Short mmCIF file of C-alpha atoms in Angstrom, two decimals:
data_model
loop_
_atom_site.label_atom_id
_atom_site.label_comp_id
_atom_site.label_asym_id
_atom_site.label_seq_id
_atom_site.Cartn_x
_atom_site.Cartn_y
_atom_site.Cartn_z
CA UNK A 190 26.97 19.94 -16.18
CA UNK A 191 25.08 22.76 -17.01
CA UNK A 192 26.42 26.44 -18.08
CA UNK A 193 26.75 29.04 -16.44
CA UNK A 194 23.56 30.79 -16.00
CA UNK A 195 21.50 27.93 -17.16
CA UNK A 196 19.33 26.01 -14.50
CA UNK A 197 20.75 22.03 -13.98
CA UNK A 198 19.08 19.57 -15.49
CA UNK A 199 17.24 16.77 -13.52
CA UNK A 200 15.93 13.83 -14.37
CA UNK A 201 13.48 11.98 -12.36
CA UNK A 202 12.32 8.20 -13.61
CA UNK A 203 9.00 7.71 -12.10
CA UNK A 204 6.01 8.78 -11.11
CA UNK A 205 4.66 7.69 -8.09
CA UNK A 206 4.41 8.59 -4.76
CA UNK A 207 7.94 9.13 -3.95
CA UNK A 208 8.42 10.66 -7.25
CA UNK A 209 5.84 12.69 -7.66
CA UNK A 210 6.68 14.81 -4.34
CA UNK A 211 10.37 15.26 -5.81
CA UNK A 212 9.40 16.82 -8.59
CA UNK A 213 6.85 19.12 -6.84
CA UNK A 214 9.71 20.19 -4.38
CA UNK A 215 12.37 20.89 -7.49
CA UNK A 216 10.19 22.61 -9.78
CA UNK A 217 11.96 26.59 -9.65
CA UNK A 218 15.39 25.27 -7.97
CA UNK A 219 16.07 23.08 -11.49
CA UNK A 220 14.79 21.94 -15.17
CA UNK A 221 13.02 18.86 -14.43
CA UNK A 222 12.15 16.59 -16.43
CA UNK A 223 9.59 13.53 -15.32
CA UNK A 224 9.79 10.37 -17.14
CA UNK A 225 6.82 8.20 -16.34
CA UNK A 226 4.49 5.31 -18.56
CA UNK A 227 1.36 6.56 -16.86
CA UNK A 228 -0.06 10.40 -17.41
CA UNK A 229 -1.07 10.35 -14.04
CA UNK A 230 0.57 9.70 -10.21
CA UNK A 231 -1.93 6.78 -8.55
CA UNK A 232 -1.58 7.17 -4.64
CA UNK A 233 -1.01 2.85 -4.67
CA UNK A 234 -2.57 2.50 -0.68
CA UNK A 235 -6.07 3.96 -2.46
CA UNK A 236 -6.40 1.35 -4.91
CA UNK A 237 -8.26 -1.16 -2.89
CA UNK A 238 -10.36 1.38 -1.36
CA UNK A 239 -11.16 2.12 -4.88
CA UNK A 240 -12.43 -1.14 -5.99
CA UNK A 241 -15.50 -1.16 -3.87
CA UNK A 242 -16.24 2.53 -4.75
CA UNK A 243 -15.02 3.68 -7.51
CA UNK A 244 -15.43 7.34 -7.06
CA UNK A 245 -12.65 7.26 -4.62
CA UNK A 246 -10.28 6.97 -7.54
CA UNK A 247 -11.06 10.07 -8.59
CA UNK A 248 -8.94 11.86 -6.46
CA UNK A 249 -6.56 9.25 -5.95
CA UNK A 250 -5.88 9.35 -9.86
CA UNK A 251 -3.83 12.43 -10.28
CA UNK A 252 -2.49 14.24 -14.04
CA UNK A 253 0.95 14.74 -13.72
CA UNK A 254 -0.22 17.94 -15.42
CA UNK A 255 -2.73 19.34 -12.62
CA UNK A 256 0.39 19.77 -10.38
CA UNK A 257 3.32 19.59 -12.03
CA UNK A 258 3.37 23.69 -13.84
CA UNK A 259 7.31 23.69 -14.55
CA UNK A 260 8.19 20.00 -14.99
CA UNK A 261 8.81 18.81 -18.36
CA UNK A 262 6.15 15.31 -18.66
CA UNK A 263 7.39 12.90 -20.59
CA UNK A 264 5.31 9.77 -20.87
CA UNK A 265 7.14 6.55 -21.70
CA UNK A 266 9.72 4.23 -19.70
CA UNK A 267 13.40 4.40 -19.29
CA UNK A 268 14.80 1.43 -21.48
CA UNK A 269 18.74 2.34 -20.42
CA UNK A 270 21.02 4.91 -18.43
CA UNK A 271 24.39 6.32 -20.35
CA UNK A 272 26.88 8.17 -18.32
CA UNK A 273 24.75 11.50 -19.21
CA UNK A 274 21.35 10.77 -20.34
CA UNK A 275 18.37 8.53 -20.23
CA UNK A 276 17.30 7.06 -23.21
CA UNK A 277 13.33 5.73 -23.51
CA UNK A 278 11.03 3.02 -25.22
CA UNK A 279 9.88 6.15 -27.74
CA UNK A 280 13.49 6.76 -28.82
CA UNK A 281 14.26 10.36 -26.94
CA UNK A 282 17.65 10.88 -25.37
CA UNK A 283 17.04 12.98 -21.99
CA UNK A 284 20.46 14.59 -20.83
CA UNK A 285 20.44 14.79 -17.49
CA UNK A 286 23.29 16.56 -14.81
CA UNK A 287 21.91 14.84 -11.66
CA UNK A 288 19.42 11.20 -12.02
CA UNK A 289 16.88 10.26 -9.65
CA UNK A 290 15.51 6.61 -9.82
CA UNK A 291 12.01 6.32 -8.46
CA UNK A 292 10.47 3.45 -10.02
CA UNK A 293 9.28 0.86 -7.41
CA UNK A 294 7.44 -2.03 -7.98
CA UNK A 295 6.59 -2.95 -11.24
CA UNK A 296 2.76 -1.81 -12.07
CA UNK A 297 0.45 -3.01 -14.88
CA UNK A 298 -1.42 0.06 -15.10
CA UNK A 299 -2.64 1.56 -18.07
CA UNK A 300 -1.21 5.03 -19.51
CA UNK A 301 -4.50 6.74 -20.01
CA UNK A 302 -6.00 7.64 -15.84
CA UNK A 303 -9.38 6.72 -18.01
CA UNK A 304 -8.66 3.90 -18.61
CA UNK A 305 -7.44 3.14 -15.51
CA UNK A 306 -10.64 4.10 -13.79
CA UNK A 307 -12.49 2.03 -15.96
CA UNK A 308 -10.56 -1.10 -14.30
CA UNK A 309 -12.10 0.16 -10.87
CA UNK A 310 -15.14 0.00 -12.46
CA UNK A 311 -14.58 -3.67 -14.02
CA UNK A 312 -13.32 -4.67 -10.29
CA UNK A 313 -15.79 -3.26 -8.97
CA UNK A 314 -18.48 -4.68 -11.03
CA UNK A 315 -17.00 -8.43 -10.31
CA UNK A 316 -17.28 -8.17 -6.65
CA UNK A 317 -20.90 -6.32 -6.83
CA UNK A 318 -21.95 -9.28 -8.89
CA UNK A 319 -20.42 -12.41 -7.18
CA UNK A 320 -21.82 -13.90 -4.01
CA UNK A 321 -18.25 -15.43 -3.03
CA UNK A 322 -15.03 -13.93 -3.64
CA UNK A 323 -11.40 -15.74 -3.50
CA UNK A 324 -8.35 -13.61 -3.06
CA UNK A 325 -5.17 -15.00 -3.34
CA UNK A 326 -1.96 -13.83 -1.12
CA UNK A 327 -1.89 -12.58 2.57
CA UNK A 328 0.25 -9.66 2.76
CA UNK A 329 -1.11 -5.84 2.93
CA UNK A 330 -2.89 -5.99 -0.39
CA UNK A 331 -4.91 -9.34 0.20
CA UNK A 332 -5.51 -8.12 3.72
CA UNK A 333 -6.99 -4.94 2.85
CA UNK A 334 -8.54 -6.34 -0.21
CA UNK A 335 -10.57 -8.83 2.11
CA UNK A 336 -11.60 -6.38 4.94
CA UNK A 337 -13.19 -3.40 2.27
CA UNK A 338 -15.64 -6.20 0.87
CA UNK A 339 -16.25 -7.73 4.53
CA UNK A 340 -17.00 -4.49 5.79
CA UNK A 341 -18.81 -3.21 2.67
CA UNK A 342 -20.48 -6.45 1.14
CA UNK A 343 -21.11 -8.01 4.67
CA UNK A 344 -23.65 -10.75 2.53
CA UNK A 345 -20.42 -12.19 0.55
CA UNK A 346 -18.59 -15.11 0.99
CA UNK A 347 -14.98 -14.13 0.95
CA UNK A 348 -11.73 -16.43 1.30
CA UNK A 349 -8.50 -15.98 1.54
CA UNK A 350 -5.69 -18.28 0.49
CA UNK A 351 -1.54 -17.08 1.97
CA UNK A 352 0.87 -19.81 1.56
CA UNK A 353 2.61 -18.11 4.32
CA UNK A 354 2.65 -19.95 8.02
CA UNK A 355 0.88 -15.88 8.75
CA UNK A 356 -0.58 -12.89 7.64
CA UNK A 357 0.82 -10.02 6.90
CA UNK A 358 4.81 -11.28 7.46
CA UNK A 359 6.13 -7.77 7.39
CA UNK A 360 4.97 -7.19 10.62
CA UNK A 361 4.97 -9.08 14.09
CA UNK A 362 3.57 -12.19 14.92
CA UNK A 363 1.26 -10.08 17.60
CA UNK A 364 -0.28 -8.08 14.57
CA UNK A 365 -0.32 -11.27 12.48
CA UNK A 366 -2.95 -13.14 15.24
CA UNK A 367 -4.91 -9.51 15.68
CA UNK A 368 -5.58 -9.24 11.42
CA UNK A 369 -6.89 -13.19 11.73
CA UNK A 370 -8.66 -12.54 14.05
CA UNK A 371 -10.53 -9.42 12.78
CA UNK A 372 -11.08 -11.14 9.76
CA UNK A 373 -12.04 -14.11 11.31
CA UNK A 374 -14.15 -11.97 13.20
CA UNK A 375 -16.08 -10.56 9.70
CA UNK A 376 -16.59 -14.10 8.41
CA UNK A 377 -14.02 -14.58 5.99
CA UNK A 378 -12.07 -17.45 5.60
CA UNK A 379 -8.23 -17.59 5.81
CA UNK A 380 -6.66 -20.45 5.00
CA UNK A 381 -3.14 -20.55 5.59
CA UNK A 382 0.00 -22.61 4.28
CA UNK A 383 -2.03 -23.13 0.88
CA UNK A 384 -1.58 -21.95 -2.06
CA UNK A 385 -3.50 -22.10 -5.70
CA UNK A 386 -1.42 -22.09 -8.91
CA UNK A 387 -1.98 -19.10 -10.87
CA UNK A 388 -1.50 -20.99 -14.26
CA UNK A 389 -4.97 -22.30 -13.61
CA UNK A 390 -7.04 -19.64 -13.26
CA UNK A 391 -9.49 -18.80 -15.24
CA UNK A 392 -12.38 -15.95 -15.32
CA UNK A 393 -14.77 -18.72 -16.12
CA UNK A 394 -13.98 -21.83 -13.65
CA UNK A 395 -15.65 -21.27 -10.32
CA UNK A 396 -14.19 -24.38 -8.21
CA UNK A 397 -10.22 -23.60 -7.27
CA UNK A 398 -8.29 -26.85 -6.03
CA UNK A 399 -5.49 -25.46 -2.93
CA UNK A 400 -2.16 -27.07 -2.47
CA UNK A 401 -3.51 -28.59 0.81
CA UNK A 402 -6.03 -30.45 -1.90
CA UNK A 403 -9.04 -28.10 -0.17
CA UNK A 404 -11.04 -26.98 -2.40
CA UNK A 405 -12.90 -23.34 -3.01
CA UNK A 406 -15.82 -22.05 -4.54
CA UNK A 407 -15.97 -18.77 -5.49
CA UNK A 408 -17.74 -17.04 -8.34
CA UNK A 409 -14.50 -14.40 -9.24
CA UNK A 410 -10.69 -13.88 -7.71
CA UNK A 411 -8.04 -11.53 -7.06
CA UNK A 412 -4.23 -12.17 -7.20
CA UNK A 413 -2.70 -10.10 -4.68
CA UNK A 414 0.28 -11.26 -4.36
CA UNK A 415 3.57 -8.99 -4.06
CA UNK A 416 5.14 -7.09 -7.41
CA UNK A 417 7.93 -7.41 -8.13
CA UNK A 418 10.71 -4.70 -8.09
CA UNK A 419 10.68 -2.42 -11.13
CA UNK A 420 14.84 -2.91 -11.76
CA UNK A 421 14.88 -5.76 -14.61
CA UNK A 422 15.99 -2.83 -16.79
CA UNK A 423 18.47 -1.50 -15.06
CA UNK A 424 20.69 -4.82 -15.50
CA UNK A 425 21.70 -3.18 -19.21
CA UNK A 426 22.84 0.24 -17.84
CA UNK A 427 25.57 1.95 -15.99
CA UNK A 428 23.73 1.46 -12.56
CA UNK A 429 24.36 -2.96 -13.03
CA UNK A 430 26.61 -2.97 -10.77
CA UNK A 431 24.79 -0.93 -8.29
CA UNK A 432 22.07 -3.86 -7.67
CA UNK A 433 21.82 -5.97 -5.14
CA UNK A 434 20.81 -9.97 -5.27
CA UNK A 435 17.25 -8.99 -5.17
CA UNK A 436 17.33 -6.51 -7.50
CA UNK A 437 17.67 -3.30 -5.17
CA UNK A 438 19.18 0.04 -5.67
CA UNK A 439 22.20 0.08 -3.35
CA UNK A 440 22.53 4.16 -1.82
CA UNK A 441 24.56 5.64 0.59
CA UNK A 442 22.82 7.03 3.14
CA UNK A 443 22.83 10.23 1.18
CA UNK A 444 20.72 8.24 -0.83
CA UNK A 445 22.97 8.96 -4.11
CA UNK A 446 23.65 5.35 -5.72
CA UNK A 447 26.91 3.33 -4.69
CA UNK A 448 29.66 4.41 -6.97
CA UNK A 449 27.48 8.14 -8.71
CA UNK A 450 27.85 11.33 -7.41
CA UNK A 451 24.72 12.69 -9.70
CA UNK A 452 22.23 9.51 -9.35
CA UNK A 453 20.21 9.15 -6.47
CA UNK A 454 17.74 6.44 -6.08
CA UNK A 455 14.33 6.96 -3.61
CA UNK A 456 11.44 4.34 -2.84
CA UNK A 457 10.69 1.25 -2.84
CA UNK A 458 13.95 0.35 -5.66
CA UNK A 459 16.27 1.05 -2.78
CA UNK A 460 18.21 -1.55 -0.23
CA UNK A 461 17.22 0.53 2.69
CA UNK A 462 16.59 -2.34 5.37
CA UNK A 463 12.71 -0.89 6.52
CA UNK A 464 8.92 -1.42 5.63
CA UNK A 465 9.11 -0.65 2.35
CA UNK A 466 5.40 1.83 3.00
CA UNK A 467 4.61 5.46 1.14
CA UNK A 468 5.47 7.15 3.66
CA UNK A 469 8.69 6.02 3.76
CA UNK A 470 9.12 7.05 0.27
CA UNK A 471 8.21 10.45 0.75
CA UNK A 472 10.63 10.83 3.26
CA UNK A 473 13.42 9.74 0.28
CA UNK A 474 12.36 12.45 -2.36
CA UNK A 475 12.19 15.20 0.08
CA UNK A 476 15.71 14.44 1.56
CA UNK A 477 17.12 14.22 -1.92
CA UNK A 478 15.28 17.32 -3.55
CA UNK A 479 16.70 19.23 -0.16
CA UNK A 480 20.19 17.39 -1.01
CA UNK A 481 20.25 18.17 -4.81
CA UNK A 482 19.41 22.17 -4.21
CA UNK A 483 22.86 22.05 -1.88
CA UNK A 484 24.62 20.32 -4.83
CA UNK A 485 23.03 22.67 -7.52
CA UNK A 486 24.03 25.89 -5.30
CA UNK A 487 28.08 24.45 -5.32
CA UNK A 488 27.99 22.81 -1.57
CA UNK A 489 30.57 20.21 -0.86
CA UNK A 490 28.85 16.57 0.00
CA UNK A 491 29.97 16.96 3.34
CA UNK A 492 27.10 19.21 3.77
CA UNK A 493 24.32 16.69 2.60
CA UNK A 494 21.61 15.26 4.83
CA UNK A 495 21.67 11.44 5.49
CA UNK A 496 18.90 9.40 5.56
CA UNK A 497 18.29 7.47 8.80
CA UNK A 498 15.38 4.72 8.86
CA UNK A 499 13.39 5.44 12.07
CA UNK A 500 11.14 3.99 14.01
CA UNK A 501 9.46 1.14 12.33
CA UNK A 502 5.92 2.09 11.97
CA UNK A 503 3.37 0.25 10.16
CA UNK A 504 0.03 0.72 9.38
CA UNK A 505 -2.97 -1.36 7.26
CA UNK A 506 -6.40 -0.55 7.25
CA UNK A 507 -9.46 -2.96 8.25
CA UNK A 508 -12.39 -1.60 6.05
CA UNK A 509 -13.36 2.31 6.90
CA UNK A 510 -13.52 2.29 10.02
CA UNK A 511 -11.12 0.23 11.61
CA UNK A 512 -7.76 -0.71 11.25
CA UNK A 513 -3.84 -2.61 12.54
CA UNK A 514 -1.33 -0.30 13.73
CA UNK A 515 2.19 -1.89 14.63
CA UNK A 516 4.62 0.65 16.84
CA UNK A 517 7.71 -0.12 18.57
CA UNK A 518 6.27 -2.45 21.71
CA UNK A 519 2.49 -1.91 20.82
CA UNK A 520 0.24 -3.74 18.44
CA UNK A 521 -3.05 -1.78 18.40
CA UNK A 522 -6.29 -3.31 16.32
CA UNK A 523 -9.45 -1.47 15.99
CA UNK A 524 -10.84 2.30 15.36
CA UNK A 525 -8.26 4.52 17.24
CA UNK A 526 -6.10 3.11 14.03
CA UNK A 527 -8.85 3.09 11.83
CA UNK A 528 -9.13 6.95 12.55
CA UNK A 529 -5.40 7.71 11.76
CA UNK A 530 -5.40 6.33 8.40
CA UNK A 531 -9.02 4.27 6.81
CA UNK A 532 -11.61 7.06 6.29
CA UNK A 533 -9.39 9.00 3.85
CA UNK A 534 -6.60 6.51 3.78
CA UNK A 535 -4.03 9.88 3.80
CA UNK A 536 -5.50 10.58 0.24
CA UNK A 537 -6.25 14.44 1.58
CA UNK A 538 -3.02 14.57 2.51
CA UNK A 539 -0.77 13.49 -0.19
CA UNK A 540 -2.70 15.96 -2.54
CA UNK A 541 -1.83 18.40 0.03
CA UNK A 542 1.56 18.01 -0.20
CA UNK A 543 2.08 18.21 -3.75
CA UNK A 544 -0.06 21.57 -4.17
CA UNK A 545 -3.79 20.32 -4.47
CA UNK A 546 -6.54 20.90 -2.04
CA UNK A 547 -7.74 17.86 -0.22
#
């Protein structure tokens, strides 16, 4: 632990949304340290948005740097956890006093924010020049995906293959029928109980053969089908036998990890039975940043906050306008939804929250 008089040091593995916010909160109250493969925070629920207009990534592709000023950036990934530090793919040893684990679902973006808004620009440049467009997988991404070029390339042909019974299984069957029918409504094509093998596609072939033995013409694709947790490398380290089947963080409902009184975990890694959405997140790393300044001051864990899941609220947005809003005993579909979250899709507000303006 650290000495008398010196500040304890935290670690924090990850940069997103959840992450980002709890270092923001801990910067003065500790020496934090971010570890993170990207230089930059990406707000995730922007990135469709983003692919029909690029310029929206610009503020949705954050420097650790513009609002982190007393964090220590580090930018490579964890490769293991020892009892008291967290070693990384570039060979540094980071000591730590108290762990956070923040690293959700396994991304593929690049390190440089350049580079990553050149692959907007790519994306975008595929869907400007294709007259059809196939996107693969039904959940919140392919959903969202589908309704931003409906609404904003009304001319193109767009499909959409789930090899789910429904849409968007995370949520009712009531909000299920209302996205079909929106889209449904904007001319695109669902098909559903299908599914195209992904070892087949190419950026060249045009004509994609379903399971169902339909067959689709499109001139480019999107995969979006769900990432996977970002835990694989925590199967080497101390935390092992803190995962669950599926690869989860298990926490208390402190949030500290089953078994550590110094690691916490927050996100999308953690077993917490809800809808694993940003907002959710947030709600981790600012329970845990309030629970680790108690620690840091000498307060006994009976005096840390618990977590407790809520109401289930979930929210995806149809194009900029309009979206699906599912509350305990109401499904809503249209603008009133649209208002809450598609214009700015809470962009404004997440920079708020970690120092920027708007």
């Amino acid at each position: 632990m650290a000495a008398a008089g010196e500040k304890a040091r935290v670690v924090l593995v990850g940069g997103g949304p959840a992450g980002s916010l709890f270092a923001k909160t801990m910067e003065g109250h500790a020496d934090v340290v971010l570890l993170d493969p990207k230089e930059y925070l990406e707000i995730p629920w922007s990135e469709l948005r983003s692919m029909v207009e690029p310029s929206f990534a610009e503020r949705s592709l954050i420097y650790h740097k513009d609002y982190l000023n007393d964090t220590t950036i580090v930018t490579s990934s964890a490769v293991n956890i020892t009892e008291d530090a967290v070693l990384t793919a570039d060979g540094q040893s980071l000591p730590y006093d108290y762990l956070v684990i923040a690293t959700g679902h396994a991304l593929t973006s690049p390190a440089s924010r350049a580079e990553r808004l050149k692959e907007f620009q790519r994306d975008n440049g595929k869907i400007e020049s294709s007259e059809s467009v196939l996107i693969i997988g039904g959940g919140p991404t392919g959903v969202e995906l589908a309704a931003e070029i409906a609404v904003d390339y009304p001319g193109k042909k767009v499909t959409l293959i789930h090899r789910g019974p429904r849409l968007l299984e995370f949520m009712g069957e009531k909000a299920s029928k209302k996205c079909l029918d929106w889209l449904t409504s904007k001319k695109v094509d669902v098909l559903l109980q299908q599914s195209v093998d992904l070892g087949s596609l190419s950026d060249t072939e045009k004509v994609y053969k379903t399971s169902g033995g339909e067959t689709v013409r499109a001139d480019c694709h999107f995969v979006c089908i769900g990432k996977p947790l970002s835990s694989s490398w925590l199967h080497d380290t101390i935390l092992k036998e803190s995962l669950d089947s599926k690869g989860r963080v298990m926490v208390e409902n402190d949030l500290r990890v089953k078994g550590y009184n110094n690691i916490f975990a927050i996100g999308d890694i953690t077993d917490i039975p809800e809808i694993k959405q940003g907002y959710n997140a947030q709600k981790h790393a600012l329970l845990v940043a309030k629970n680790l300044k108690l620690l840091i001051k000498g307060l006994p864990n009976s005096k840390l906050s618990t977590y407790s899941t809520g109401y289930p609220l979930a929210l995806v947005s149809l194009g900029r306008k309009e979206g699906l809003a599912q509350i305990p005993f109401l499904t809503i579909c249209g603008c009133l939804p649209g208002k809450i979250k598609s214009g700015d899709l809470f962009i404004g507000k997440t920079r708020k929250q970690i120092g920027l303006s708007g």
